[in-house]
Amino acid sequence: MDTKSIKQFAKLILKFGVNLQNGQCFELSCPVTEYKVARIFIDTAYEMGAKYARVRWNDEKVDASTYLNADEKTLTNVPKWFVLSKNELVEKNFCYVAIAADDPYAFKGVPEDKIARIAKARSKALKKFSDTVMANGIRWCVVSVPTLQWAKTVFPNSKKPEKDLWQEIVKTMRLDCDNPEQKWQEHVDNLIRHASRLNDFNFEFLHFKNSLGTDLKIGLAENHVWLSALEKAKDGVDFIANMPTEEVFTAPHRLKADGKLYSAMPLVYNGNIIDKFSLTFKEGKIVDYSAEKGYSTLKGLIETDSGTLRLGEVALIGKNSPIAKSGILFYNTLFDENASCHLAIGKAYPTTIKNGSSLSTTELKDLGANDSVEHVDFMIGTDDLTVTGITKNGEKIPVFTDGDWVI
């Protein structure tokens, strides 16, 4: 990761991701190990006219030690200063970039049920902030850069795992071309076309099937809207919330999911891996689940609140996306979810409902949108996945065949 390539990366994120405006404040959430990246982001933000730029540091080793040694009562009592510091981002209209580069085994040895209870307490304390972010109250973007432990997990036999991982990130970010911004615009335009086509059909249900055993019929929320990479914040400025991104997505109906699904990839949640898991739905609610690995973590997630028993997102990604074609398991949801069609349990994005950002929680719920303190994506797409759209008059239209778009 040479200075020039990091600079190019930071500039793309600040300009095309959060669309930093002149005179605006900026915050970066960053692992302490990547301080060089943080410094370049801050310098670049000021060069682009930021009024104020700061870093919120993360350290998984410190967190793991704290989780092991501090008592649970202390850890579940989220400090008011921490909540206020997050809410300030909204109140002062910060741009916010989060670097997601977790070690998949960071919390090995920490009791999974303890992690789950701490995560639940933090999610509840930060609900105002997370709700605002999901409603595009500020411009935000999740990105990744290599960290040593993450890179070793992805490339265990490499002599230079961070270099190998960075090369793959460069490809997925379309930084390996002469004009990355132009490539991103072409990519965004293509995703917008897919979303527009789905909005024209206005399906009532989607039916997912594959050879893993997934056979799930999902209803879509009333007045749902399919969105793609480019979104608009409440201040009217466009931004891209995830980079890379390959998806178009919308809100499922919280009461209309029936059948069973099987995960297509591992899910890393709170520093623990959940793998080879299944979820069974009846009338929108998870009524049974299993996991060959990480069952306790899955149980803790599902039992977070009533909303984590239901779906909050359905996203479609073709198997020929650059991430999917790489054939790499990244152990990082930002990348793995963009290699595979995925769902999320928990809160629905209000923006996936017509005029949803201006509706109350009750109004959104009446339209079928789910609410929760959590929103966790997991992957179900395979090379043989079929997705069939069902219209309000019962017409069945192929959307995906053999894992890729057909409309």
mmCIF file of N, CA and C in Angstrom, residues 258-385:
data_model
loop_
_atom_site.group_PDB
_atom_site.id
_atom_site.type_symbol
_atom_site.label_atom_id
_atom_site.label_comp_id
_atom_site.label_asym_id
_atom_site.label_seq_id
_atom_site.Cartn_x
_atom_site.Cartn_y
_atom_site.Cartn_z
ATOM 1 N N ASP A 258 -41.835 -17.221 3.782
ATOM 2 C CA ASP A 258 -42.174 -18.605 4.105
ATOM 3 C C ASP A 258 -41.232 -19.554 3.385
ATOM 4 N N GLY A 259 -40.682 -20.507 4.141
ATOM 5 C CA GLY A 259 -39.772 -21.479 3.559
ATOM 6 C C GLY A 259 -38.467 -21.537 4.329
ATOM 7 N N LYS A 260 -37.457 -22.087 3.681
ATOM 8 C CA LYS A 260 -36.170 -22.308 4.350
ATOM 9 C C LYS A 260 -35.032 -21.836 3.464
ATOM 10 N N LEU A 261 -34.007 -21.274 4.088
ATOM 11 C CA LEU A 261 -32.815 -20.859 3.355
ATOM 12 C C LEU A 261 -31.581 -21.478 3.983
ATOM 13 N N TYR A 262 -30.558 -21.641 3.135
ATOM 14 C CA TYR A 262 -29.258 -22.119 3.584
ATOM 15 C C TYR A 262 -28.202 -21.088 3.199
ATOM 16 N N SER A 263 -27.305 -20.801 4.128
ATOM 17 C CA SER A 263 -26.258 -19.815 3.852
ATOM 18 C C SER A 263 -25.336 -20.311 2.760
ATOM 19 N N ALA A 264 -24.867 -19.380 1.937
ATOM 20 C CA ALA A 264 -23.947 -19.727 0.851
ATOM 21 C C ALA A 264 -22.496 -19.420 1.215
ATOM 22 N N MET A 265 -22.296 -18.598 2.253
ATOM 23 C CA MET A 265 -20.952 -18.203 2.678
ATOM 24 C C MET A 265 -20.954 -18.008 4.179
ATOM 25 N N PRO A 266 -19.779 -18.056 4.809
ATOM 26 C CA PRO A 266 -19.714 -17.763 6.244
ATOM 27 C C PRO A 266 -20.076 -16.304 6.523
ATOM 28 N N LEU A 267 -20.561 -16.059 7.717
ATOM 29 C CA LEU A 267 -20.866 -14.711 8.183
ATOM 30 C C LEU A 267 -19.991 -14.413 9.390
ATOM 31 N N VAL A 268 -19.260 -13.301 9.338
ATOM 32 C CA VAL A 268 -18.467 -12.859 10.484
ATOM 33 C C VAL A 268 -19.287 -11.821 11.233
ATOM 34 N N TYR A 269 -19.607 -12.134 12.481
ATOM 35 C CA TYR A 269 -20.448 -11.236 13.283
ATOM 36 C C TYR A 269 -19.838 -11.091 14.677
ATOM 37 N N ASN A 270 -19.536 -9.841 15.030
ATOM 38 C CA ASN A 270 -18.938 -9.550 16.340
ATOM 39 C C ASN A 270 -17.695 -10.398 16.614
ATOM 40 N N GLY A 271 -16.856 -10.539 15.587
ATOM 41 C CA GLY A 271 -15.595 -11.245 15.771
ATOM 42 C C GLY A 271 -15.710 -12.753 15.836
ATOM 43 N N ASN A 272 -16.869 -13.301 15.490
ATOM 44 C CA ASN A 272 -17.062 -14.748 15.463
ATOM 45 C C ASN A 272 -17.633 -15.171 14.114
ATOM 46 N N ILE A 273 -17.284 -16.378 13.691
ATOM 47 C CA ILE A 273 -17.735 -16.878 12.396
ATOM 48 C C ILE A 273 -18.952 -17.783 12.575
ATOM 49 N N ILE A 274 -19.994 -17.489 11.787
ATOM 50 C CA ILE A 274 -21.177 -18.353 11.705
ATOM 51 C C ILE A 274 -21.140 -18.994 10.322
ATOM 52 N N ASP A 275 -21.193 -20.314 10.262
ATOM 53 C CA ASP A 275 -21.038 -20.975 8.968
ATOM 54 C C ASP A 275 -22.007 -22.145 8.832
ATOM 55 N N LYS A 276 -22.371 -22.393 7.572
ATOM 56 C CA LYS A 276 -23.280 -23.488 7.225
ATOM 57 C C LYS A 276 -24.530 -23.457 8.116
ATOM 58 N N PHE A 277 -25.223 -22.325 8.019
ATOM 59 C CA PHE A 277 -26.418 -22.163 8.845
ATOM 60 C C PHE A 277 -27.677 -22.131 7.985
ATOM 61 N N SER A 278 -28.794 -22.393 8.623
ATOM 62 C CA SER A 278 -30.087 -22.362 7.950
ATOM 63 C C SER A 278 -31.075 -21.584 8.794
ATOM 64 N N LEU A 279 -32.050 -20.993 8.134
ATOM 65 C CA LEU A 279 -33.140 -20.282 8.806
ATOM 66 C C LEU A 279 -34.450 -20.733 8.178
ATOM 67 N N THR A 280 -35.421 -21.025 9.007
ATOM 68 C CA THR A 280 -36.747 -21.410 8.529
ATOM 69 C C THR A 280 -37.744 -20.326 8.929
ATOM 70 N N PHE A 281 -38.540 -19.882 7.945
ATOM 71 C CA PHE A 281 -39.490 -18.795 8.161
ATOM 72 C C PHE A 281 -40.930 -19.278 8.014
ATOM 73 N N LYS A 282 -41.795 -18.700 8.820
ATOM 74 C CA LYS A 282 -43.237 -18.902 8.683
ATOM 75 C C LYS A 282 -43.916 -17.567 8.956
ATOM 76 N N GLU A 283 -44.667 -17.100 7.968
ATOM 77 C CA GLU A 283 -45.351 -15.806 8.068
ATOM 78 C C GLU A 283 -44.378 -14.699 8.489
ATOM 79 N N GLY A 284 -43.193 -14.740 7.886
ATOM 80 C CA GLY A 284 -42.201 -13.697 8.096
ATOM 81 C C GLY A 284 -41.269 -13.882 9.269
ATOM 82 N N LYS A 285 -41.559 -14.825 10.143
ATOM 83 C CA LYS A 285 -40.807 -14.989 11.386
ATOM 84 C C LYS A 285 -39.906 -16.223 11.345
ATOM 85 N N ILE A 286 -38.689 -16.079 11.881
ATOM 86 C CA ILE A 286 -37.791 -17.231 12.016
ATOM 87 C C ILE A 286 -38.361 -18.151 13.085
ATOM 88 N N VAL A 287 -38.688 -19.377 12.684
ATOM 89 C CA VAL A 287 -39.263 -20.339 13.632
ATOM 90 C C VAL A 287 -38.299 -21.473 13.947
ATOM 91 N N ASP A 288 -37.195 -21.564 13.200
ATOM 92 C CA ASP A 288 -36.187 -22.583 13.470
ATOM 93 C C ASP A 288 -34.883 -22.152 12.824
ATOM 94 N N TYR A 289 -33.762 -22.585 13.385
ATOM 95 C CA TYR A 289 -32.466 -22.255 12.804
ATOM 96 C C TYR A 289 -31.426 -23.266 13.262
ATOM 97 N N SER A 290 -30.340 -23.364 12.497
ATOM 98 C CA SER A 290 -29.247 -24.269 12.828
ATOM 99 C C SER A 290 -27.953 -23.689 12.292
ATOM 100 N N ALA A 291 -26.833 -24.166 12.808
ATOM 101 C CA ALA A 291 -25.519 -23.742 12.313
ATOM 102 C C ALA A 291 -24.495 -24.790 12.688
ATOM 103 N N GLU A 292 -23.658 -25.174 11.725
ATOM 104 C CA GLU A 292 -22.586 -26.121 12.026
ATOM 105 C C GLU A 292 -21.467 -25.448 12.809
ATOM 106 N N LYS A 293 -21.337 -24.129 12.641
ATOM 107 C CA LYS A 293 -20.315 -23.376 13.361
ATOM 108 C C LYS A 293 -20.918 -22.045 13.801
ATOM 109 N N GLY A 294 -20.696 -21.672 15.056
ATOM 110 C CA GLY A 294 -21.169 -20.388 15.548
ATOM 111 C C GLY A 294 -22.633 -20.358 15.930
ATOM 112 N N TYR A 295 -23.163 -21.510 16.355
ATOM 113 C CA TYR A 295 -24.585 -21.564 16.701
ATOM 114 C C TYR A 295 -24.937 -20.560 17.802
ATOM 115 N N SER A 296 -24.106 -20.459 18.830
ATOM 116 C CA SER A 296 -24.397 -19.537 19.935
ATOM 117 C C SER A 296 -24.415 -18.088 19.471
ATOM 118 N N THR A 297 -23.502 -17.758 18.555
ATOM 119 C CA THR A 297 -23.478 -16.401 18.009
ATOM 120 C C THR A 297 -24.730 -16.129 17.197
ATOM 121 N N LEU A 298 -25.132 -17.106 16.381
ATOM 122 C CA LEU A 298 -26.359 -16.962 15.597
ATOM 123 C C LEU A 298 -27.565 -16.809 16.517
ATOM 124 N N LYS A 299 -27.614 -17.619 17.553
ATOM 125 C CA LYS A 299 -28.723 -17.557 18.514
ATOM 126 C C LYS A 299 -28.801 -16.176 19.158
ATOM 127 N N GLY A 300 -27.634 -15.660 19.568
ATOM 128 C CA GLY A 300 -27.602 -14.346 20.189
ATOM 129 C C GLY A 300 -28.076 -13.256 19.253
ATOM 130 N N LEU A 301 -27.685 -13.363 17.978
ATOM 131 C CA LEU A 301 -28.116 -12.380 16.980
ATOM 132 C C LEU A 301 -29.627 -12.432 16.792
ATOM 133 N N ILE A 302 -30.157 -13.617 16.569
ATOM 134 C CA ILE A 302 -31.585 -13.775 16.295
ATOM 135 C C ILE A 302 -32.441 -13.328 17.482
ATOM 136 N N GLU A 303 -31.914 -13.509 18.677
ATOM 137 C CA GLU A 303 -32.681 -13.172 19.876
ATOM 138 C C GLU A 303 -32.409 -11.757 20.389
ATOM 139 N N THR A 304 -31.760 -10.921 19.559
ATOM 140 C CA THR A 304 -31.465 -9.547 19.984
ATOM 141 C C THR A 304 -32.736 -8.793 20.354
ATOM 142 N N ASP A 305 -33.719 -8.800 19.451
ATOM 143 C CA ASP A 305 -35.028 -8.204 19.724
ATOM 144 C C ASP A 305 -36.040 -8.830 18.771
ATOM 145 N N SER A 306 -37.271 -8.395 18.825
ATOM 146 C CA SER A 306 -38.308 -9.000 17.977
ATOM 147 C C SER A 306 -38.027 -8.775 16.498
ATOM 148 N N GLY A 307 -37.291 -7.711 16.184
ATOM 149 C CA GLY A 307 -36.997 -7.401 14.783
ATOM 150 C C GLY A 307 -35.957 -8.301 14.159
ATOM 151 N N THR A 308 -35.105 -8.927 14.973
ATOM 152 C CA THR A 308 -34.085 -9.811 14.413
ATOM 153 C C THR A 308 -34.634 -11.210 14.152
ATOM 154 N N LEU A 309 -35.917 -11.379 14.351
ATOM 155 C CA LEU A 309 -36.598 -12.608 13.943
ATOM 156 C C LEU A 309 -37.177 -12.481 12.547
ATOM 157 N N ARG A 310 -37.000 -11.296 11.939
ATOM 158 C CA ARG A 310 -37.615 -11.037 10.636
ATOM 159 C C ARG A 310 -36.615 -10.376 9.685
ATOM 160 N N LEU A 311 -36.964 -10.336 8.415
ATOM 161 C CA LEU A 311 -36.076 -9.809 7.388
ATOM 162 C C LEU A 311 -36.224 -8.297 7.218
ATOM 163 N N GLY A 312 -35.092 -7.651 6.915
ATOM 164 C CA GLY A 312 -35.098 -6.217 6.699
ATOM 165 C C GLY A 312 -34.526 -5.787 5.363
ATOM 166 N N GLU A 313 -33.993 -6.738 4.589
ATOM 167 C CA GLU A 313 -33.441 -6.378 3.276
ATOM 168 C C GLU A 313 -33.388 -7.605 2.391
ATOM 169 N N VAL A 314 -33.629 -7.389 1.099
ATOM 170 C CA VAL A 314 -33.366 -8.397 0.084
ATOM 171 C C VAL A 314 -32.549 -7.709 -1.004
ATOM 172 N N ALA A 315 -31.412 -8.318 -1.370
ATOM 173 C CA ALA A 315 -30.487 -7.700 -2.319
ATOM 174 C C ALA A 315 -30.092 -8.704 -3.396
ATOM 175 N N LEU A 316 -30.019 -8.224 -4.622
ATOM 176 C CA LEU A 316 -29.691 -9.072 -5.761
ATOM 177 C C LEU A 316 -28.347 -8.667 -6.350
ATOM 178 N N ILE A 317 -27.480 -9.656 -6.544
ATOM 179 C CA ILE A 317 -26.150 -9.461 -7.123
ATOM 180 C C ILE A 317 -25.860 -10.612 -8.072
ATOM 181 N N GLY A 318 -25.510 -10.314 -9.298
ATOM 182 C CA GLY A 318 -25.197 -11.361 -10.265
ATOM 183 C C GLY A 318 -23.877 -12.047 -9.970
ATOM 184 N N LYS A 319 -23.774 -13.313 -10.394
ATOM 185 C CA LYS A 319 -22.569 -14.094 -10.098
ATOM 186 C C LYS A 319 -21.353 -13.632 -10.893
ATOM 187 N N ASN A 320 -21.538 -12.726 -11.833
ATOM 188 C CA ASN A 320 -20.411 -12.240 -12.630
ATOM 189 C C ASN A 320 -19.872 -10.900 -12.155
ATOM 190 N N SER A 321 -20.220 -10.504 -10.936
ATOM 191 C CA SER A 321 -19.613 -9.301 -10.370
ATOM 192 C C SER A 321 -18.117 -9.540 -10.188
ATOM 193 N N PRO A 322 -17.297 -8.482 -10.198
ATOM 194 C CA PRO A 322 -15.843 -8.677 -10.028
ATOM 195 C C PRO A 322 -15.482 -9.431 -8.761
ATOM 196 N N ILE A 323 -16.214 -9.202 -7.687
ATOM 197 C CA ILE A 323 -15.911 -9.883 -6.425
ATOM 198 C C ILE A 323 -16.241 -11.365 -6.534
ATOM 199 N N ALA A 324 -17.399 -11.668 -7.128
ATOM 200 C CA ALA A 324 -17.784 -13.065 -7.295
ATOM 201 C C ALA A 324 -16.792 -13.801 -8.191
ATOM 202 N N LYS A 325 -16.377 -13.159 -9.276
ATOM 203 C CA LYS A 325 -15.473 -13.794 -10.232
ATOM 204 C C LYS A 325 -14.069 -14.001 -9.653
ATOM 205 N N SER A 326 -13.731 -13.261 -8.615
ATOM 206 C CA SER A 326 -12.411 -13.441 -8.002
ATOM 207 C C SER A 326 -12.306 -14.804 -7.325
ATOM 208 N N GLY A 327 -13.446 -15.356 -6.916
ATOM 209 C CA GLY A 327 -13.446 -16.654 -6.251
ATOM 210 C C GLY A 327 -12.871 -16.630 -4.847
ATOM 211 N N ILE A 328 -12.698 -15.439 -4.284
ATOM 212 C CA ILE A 328 -12.071 -15.298 -2.969
ATOM 213 C C ILE A 328 -13.138 -15.154 -1.885
ATOM 214 N N LEU A 329 -12.971 -15.892 -0.804
ATOM 215 C CA LEU A 329 -13.794 -15.701 0.380
ATOM 216 C C LEU A 329 -13.078 -14.673 1.253
ATOM 217 N N PHE A 330 -13.678 -13.496 1.410
ATOM 218 C CA PHE A 330 -13.004 -12.395 2.091
ATOM 219 C C PHE A 330 -13.200 -12.397 3.611
ATOM 220 N N TYR A 331 -14.134 -13.171 4.120
ATOM 221 C CA TYR A 331 -14.445 -13.133 5.551
ATOM 222 C C TYR A 331 -14.734 -11.698 6.003
ATOM 223 N N ASN A 332 -15.363 -10.960 5.129
ATOM 224 C CA ASN A 332 -15.696 -9.560 5.384
ATOM 225 C C ASN A 332 -17.007 -9.280 4.647
ATOM 226 N N THR A 333 -18.043 -8.912 5.380
ATOM 227 C CA THR A 333 -19.372 -8.791 4.782
ATOM 228 C C THR A 333 -19.410 -7.776 3.654
ATOM 229 N N LEU A 334 -18.654 -6.691 3.757
ATOM 230 C CA LEU A 334 -18.647 -5.680 2.707
ATOM 231 C C LEU A 334 -18.339 -6.299 1.352
ATOM 232 N N PHE A 335 -17.396 -7.237 1.322
ATOM 233 C CA PHE A 335 -17.014 -7.877 0.066
ATOM 234 C C PHE A 335 -17.879 -9.099 -0.236
ATOM 235 N N ASP A 336 -18.037 -9.963 0.759
ATOM 236 C CA ASP A 336 -18.744 -11.218 0.512
ATOM 237 C C ASP A 336 -20.203 -10.995 0.142
ATOM 238 N N GLU A 337 -20.847 -9.965 0.697
ATOM 239 C CA GLU A 337 -22.242 -9.708 0.336
ATOM 240 C C GLU A 337 -22.358 -9.218 -1.109
ATOM 241 N N ASN A 338 -21.279 -8.683 -1.647
ATOM 242 C CA ASN A 338 -21.292 -8.204 -3.024
ATOM 243 C C ASN A 338 -20.797 -9.244 -4.012
ATOM 244 N N ALA A 339 -20.651 -10.478 -3.516
ATOM 245 C CA ALA A 339 -20.352 -11.608 -4.383
ATOM 246 C C ALA A 339 -21.558 -12.522 -4.501
ATOM 247 N N SER A 340 -22.643 -12.169 -3.807
ATOM 248 C CA SER A 340 -23.746 -13.117 -3.667
ATOM 249 C C SER A 340 -25.032 -12.387 -3.328
ATOM 250 N N CYS A 341 -26.139 -12.865 -3.891
ATOM 251 C CA CYS A 341 -27.427 -12.358 -3.430
ATOM 252 C C CYS A 341 -27.497 -12.540 -1.919
ATOM 253 N N HIS A 342 -28.055 -11.562 -1.243
ATOM 254 C CA HIS A 342 -28.093 -11.672 0.207
ATOM 255 C C HIS A 342 -29.379 -11.108 0.781
ATOM 256 N N LEU A 343 -29.609 -11.471 2.022
ATOM 257 C CA LEU A 343 -30.720 -10.962 2.814
ATOM 258 C C LEU A 343 -30.136 -10.338 4.072
ATOM 259 N N ALA A 344 -30.957 -9.635 4.811
ATOM 260 C CA ALA A 344 -30.545 -9.137 6.119
ATOM 261 C C ALA A 344 -31.678 -9.360 7.093
ATOM 262 N N ILE A 345 -31.313 -9.751 8.299
ATOM 263 C CA ILE A 345 -32.318 -9.751 9.357
ATOM 264 C C ILE A 345 -32.159 -8.447 10.133
ATOM 265 N N GLY A 346 -33.306 -7.943 10.628
ATOM 266 C CA GLY A 346 -33.271 -6.693 11.365
ATOM 267 C C GLY A 346 -33.950 -5.563 10.620
ATOM 268 N N LYS A 347 -33.499 -4.370 10.873
ATOM 269 C CA LYS A 347 -34.150 -3.156 10.392
ATOM 270 C C LYS A 347 -34.089 -3.013 8.874
ATOM 271 N N ALA A 348 -35.198 -2.560 8.293
ATOM 272 C CA ALA A 348 -35.237 -2.228 6.865
ATOM 273 C C ALA A 348 -34.783 -0.785 6.670
ATOM 274 N N TYR A 349 -34.182 -0.511 5.525
ATOM 275 C CA TYR A 349 -33.820 0.865 5.198
ATOM 276 C C TYR A 349 -35.093 1.644 4.868
ATOM 277 N N PRO A 350 -35.390 2.726 5.599
ATOM 278 C CA PRO A 350 -36.585 3.521 5.275
ATOM 279 C C PRO A 350 -36.592 4.016 3.842
ATOM 280 N N THR A 351 -35.409 4.213 3.275
ATOM 281 C CA THR A 351 -35.303 4.729 1.911
ATOM 282 C C THR A 351 -35.798 3.739 0.867
ATOM 283 N N THR A 352 -35.996 2.469 1.261
ATOM 284 C CA THR A 352 -36.501 1.476 0.308
ATOM 285 C C THR A 352 -38.027 1.449 0.277
ATOM 286 N N ILE A 353 -38.646 2.413 0.938
ATOM 287 C CA ILE A 353 -40.092 2.642 0.877
ATOM 288 C C ILE A 353 -40.317 4.034 0.297
ATOM 289 N N LYS A 354 -41.293 4.190 -0.577
ATOM 290 C CA LYS A 354 -41.579 5.503 -1.154
ATOM 291 C C LYS A 354 -41.807 6.522 -0.046
ATOM 292 N N ASN A 355 -41.027 7.609 -0.093
ATOM 293 C CA ASN A 355 -41.102 8.676 0.915
ATOM 294 C C ASN A 355 -40.847 8.149 2.323
ATOM 295 N N GLY A 356 -40.134 7.038 2.429
ATOM 296 C CA GLY A 356 -39.920 6.384 3.716
ATOM 297 C C GLY A 356 -39.170 7.213 4.733
ATOM 298 N N SER A 357 -38.272 8.079 4.292
ATOM 299 C CA SER A 357 -37.494 8.884 5.226
ATOM 300 C C SER A 357 -38.349 9.872 5.999
ATOM 301 N N SER A 358 -39.535 10.169 5.472
ATOM 302 C CA SER A 358 -40.430 11.121 6.143
ATOM 303 C C SER A 358 -41.532 10.418 6.931
ATOM 304 N N LEU A 359 -41.520 9.074 6.949
ATOM 305 C CA LEU A 359 -42.557 8.315 7.646
ATOM 306 C C LEU A 359 -42.087 7.911 9.042
ATOM 307 N N SER A 360 -43.032 7.759 9.948
ATOM 308 C CA SER A 360 -42.716 7.315 11.303
ATOM 309 C C SER A 360 -42.455 5.811 11.306
ATOM 310 N N THR A 361 -41.903 5.327 12.393
ATOM 311 C CA THR A 361 -41.662 3.894 12.535
ATOM 312 C C THR A 361 -42.962 3.117 12.405
ATOM 313 N N THR A 362 -44.027 3.639 12.988
ATOM 314 C CA THR A 362 -45.334 2.971 12.918
ATOM 315 C C THR A 362 -45.856 2.937 11.492
ATOM 316 N N GLU A 363 -45.710 4.037 10.769
ATOM 317 C CA GLU A 363 -46.172 4.096 9.374
ATOM 318 C C GLU A 363 -45.378 3.129 8.506
ATOM 319 N N LEU A 364 -44.070 3.050 8.735
ATOM 320 C CA LEU A 364 -43.244 2.115 7.977
ATOM 321 C C LEU A 364 -43.641 0.673 8.285
ATOM 322 N N LYS A 365 -43.900 0.401 9.546
ATOM 323 C CA LYS A 365 -44.307 -0.935 9.960
ATOM 324 C C LYS A 365 -45.626 -1.330 9.317
ATOM 325 N N ASP A 366 -46.558 -0.392 9.218
ATOM 326 C CA ASP A 366 -47.854 -0.668 8.600
ATOM 327 C C ASP A 366 -47.712 -1.053 7.128
ATOM 328 N N LEU A 367 -46.640 -0.566 6.491
ATOM 329 C CA LEU A 367 -46.378 -0.905 5.092
ATOM 330 C C LEU A 367 -45.575 -2.200 4.955
ATOM 331 N N GLY A 368 -45.156 -2.758 6.096
ATOM 332 C CA GLY A 368 -44.437 -4.030 6.072
ATOM 333 C C GLY A 368 -42.960 -3.933 6.364
ATOM 334 N N ALA A 369 -42.424 -2.706 6.534
ATOM 335 C CA ALA A 369 -40.990 -2.548 6.781
ATOM 336 C C ALA A 369 -40.649 -2.953 8.216
ATOM 337 N N ASN A 370 -39.588 -3.702 8.390
ATOM 338 C CA ASN A 370 -39.194 -4.215 9.702
ATOM 339 C C ASN A 370 -38.396 -3.175 10.478
ATOM 340 N N ASP A 371 -38.446 -3.278 11.818
ATOM 341 C CA ASP A 371 -37.673 -2.388 12.671
ATOM 342 C C ASP A 371 -36.880 -3.216 13.678
ATOM 343 N N SER A 372 -35.699 -2.748 14.024
ATOM 344 C CA SER A 372 -34.824 -3.466 14.944
ATOM 345 C C SER A 372 -33.655 -2.571 15.302
ATOM 346 N N VAL A 373 -32.894 -2.965 16.316
ATOM 347 C CA VAL A 373 -31.642 -2.267 16.615
ATOM 348 C C VAL A 373 -30.506 -2.809 15.760
ATOM 349 N N GLU A 374 -30.752 -3.898 15.036
ATOM 350 C CA GLU A 374 -29.720 -4.544 14.231
ATOM 351 C C GLU A 374 -30.072 -4.517 12.742
ATOM 352 N N HIS A 375 -29.063 -4.686 11.920
ATOM 353 C CA HIS A 375 -29.223 -4.946 10.483
ATOM 354 C C HIS A 375 -27.994 -5.745 10.079
ATOM 355 N N VAL A 376 -28.172 -7.044 9.855
ATOM 356 C CA VAL A 376 -27.030 -7.926 9.582
ATOM 357 C C VAL A 376 -27.265 -8.689 8.284
ATOM 358 N N ASP A 377 -26.372 -8.475 7.327
ATOM 359 C CA ASP A 377 -26.466 -9.128 6.023
ATOM 360 C C ASP A 377 -25.855 -10.516 6.058
ATOM 361 N N PHE A 378 -26.424 -11.433 5.290
ATOM 362 C CA PHE A 378 -25.840 -12.765 5.128
ATOM 363 C C PHE A 378 -26.134 -13.261 3.712
ATOM 364 N N MET A 379 -25.279 -14.128 3.213
ATOM 365 C CA MET A 379 -25.271 -14.464 1.802
ATOM 366 C C MET A 379 -26.013 -15.767 1.505
ATOM 367 N N ILE A 380 -26.847 -15.734 0.446
ATOM 368 C CA ILE A 380 -27.586 -16.937 0.047
ATOM 369 C C ILE A 380 -27.405 -17.270 -1.431
ATOM 370 N N GLY A 381 -26.734 -16.412 -2.189
ATOM 371 C CA GLY A 381 -26.609 -16.614 -3.629
ATOM 372 C C GLY A 381 -25.611 -17.697 -3.997
ATOM 373 N N THR A 382 -25.962 -18.495 -4.998
ATOM 374 C CA THR A 382 -25.083 -19.549 -5.529
ATOM 375 C C THR A 382 -25.100 -19.489 -7.047
ATOM 376 N N ASP A 383 -24.207 -20.261 -7.670
ATOM 377 C CA ASP A 383 -24.135 -20.262 -9.130
ATOM 378 C C ASP A 383 -25.391 -20.821 -9.791
ATOM 379 N N ASP A 384 -26.193 -21.578 -9.033
ATOM 380 C CA ASP A 384 -27.402 -22.151 -9.627
ATOM 381 C C ASP A 384 -28.681 -21.533 -9.053
ATOM 382 N N LEU A 385 -28.548 -20.386 -8.407
ATOM 383 C CA LEU A 385 -29.714 -19.745 -7.809
ATOM 384 C C LEU A 385 -30.712 -19.288 -8.875
#
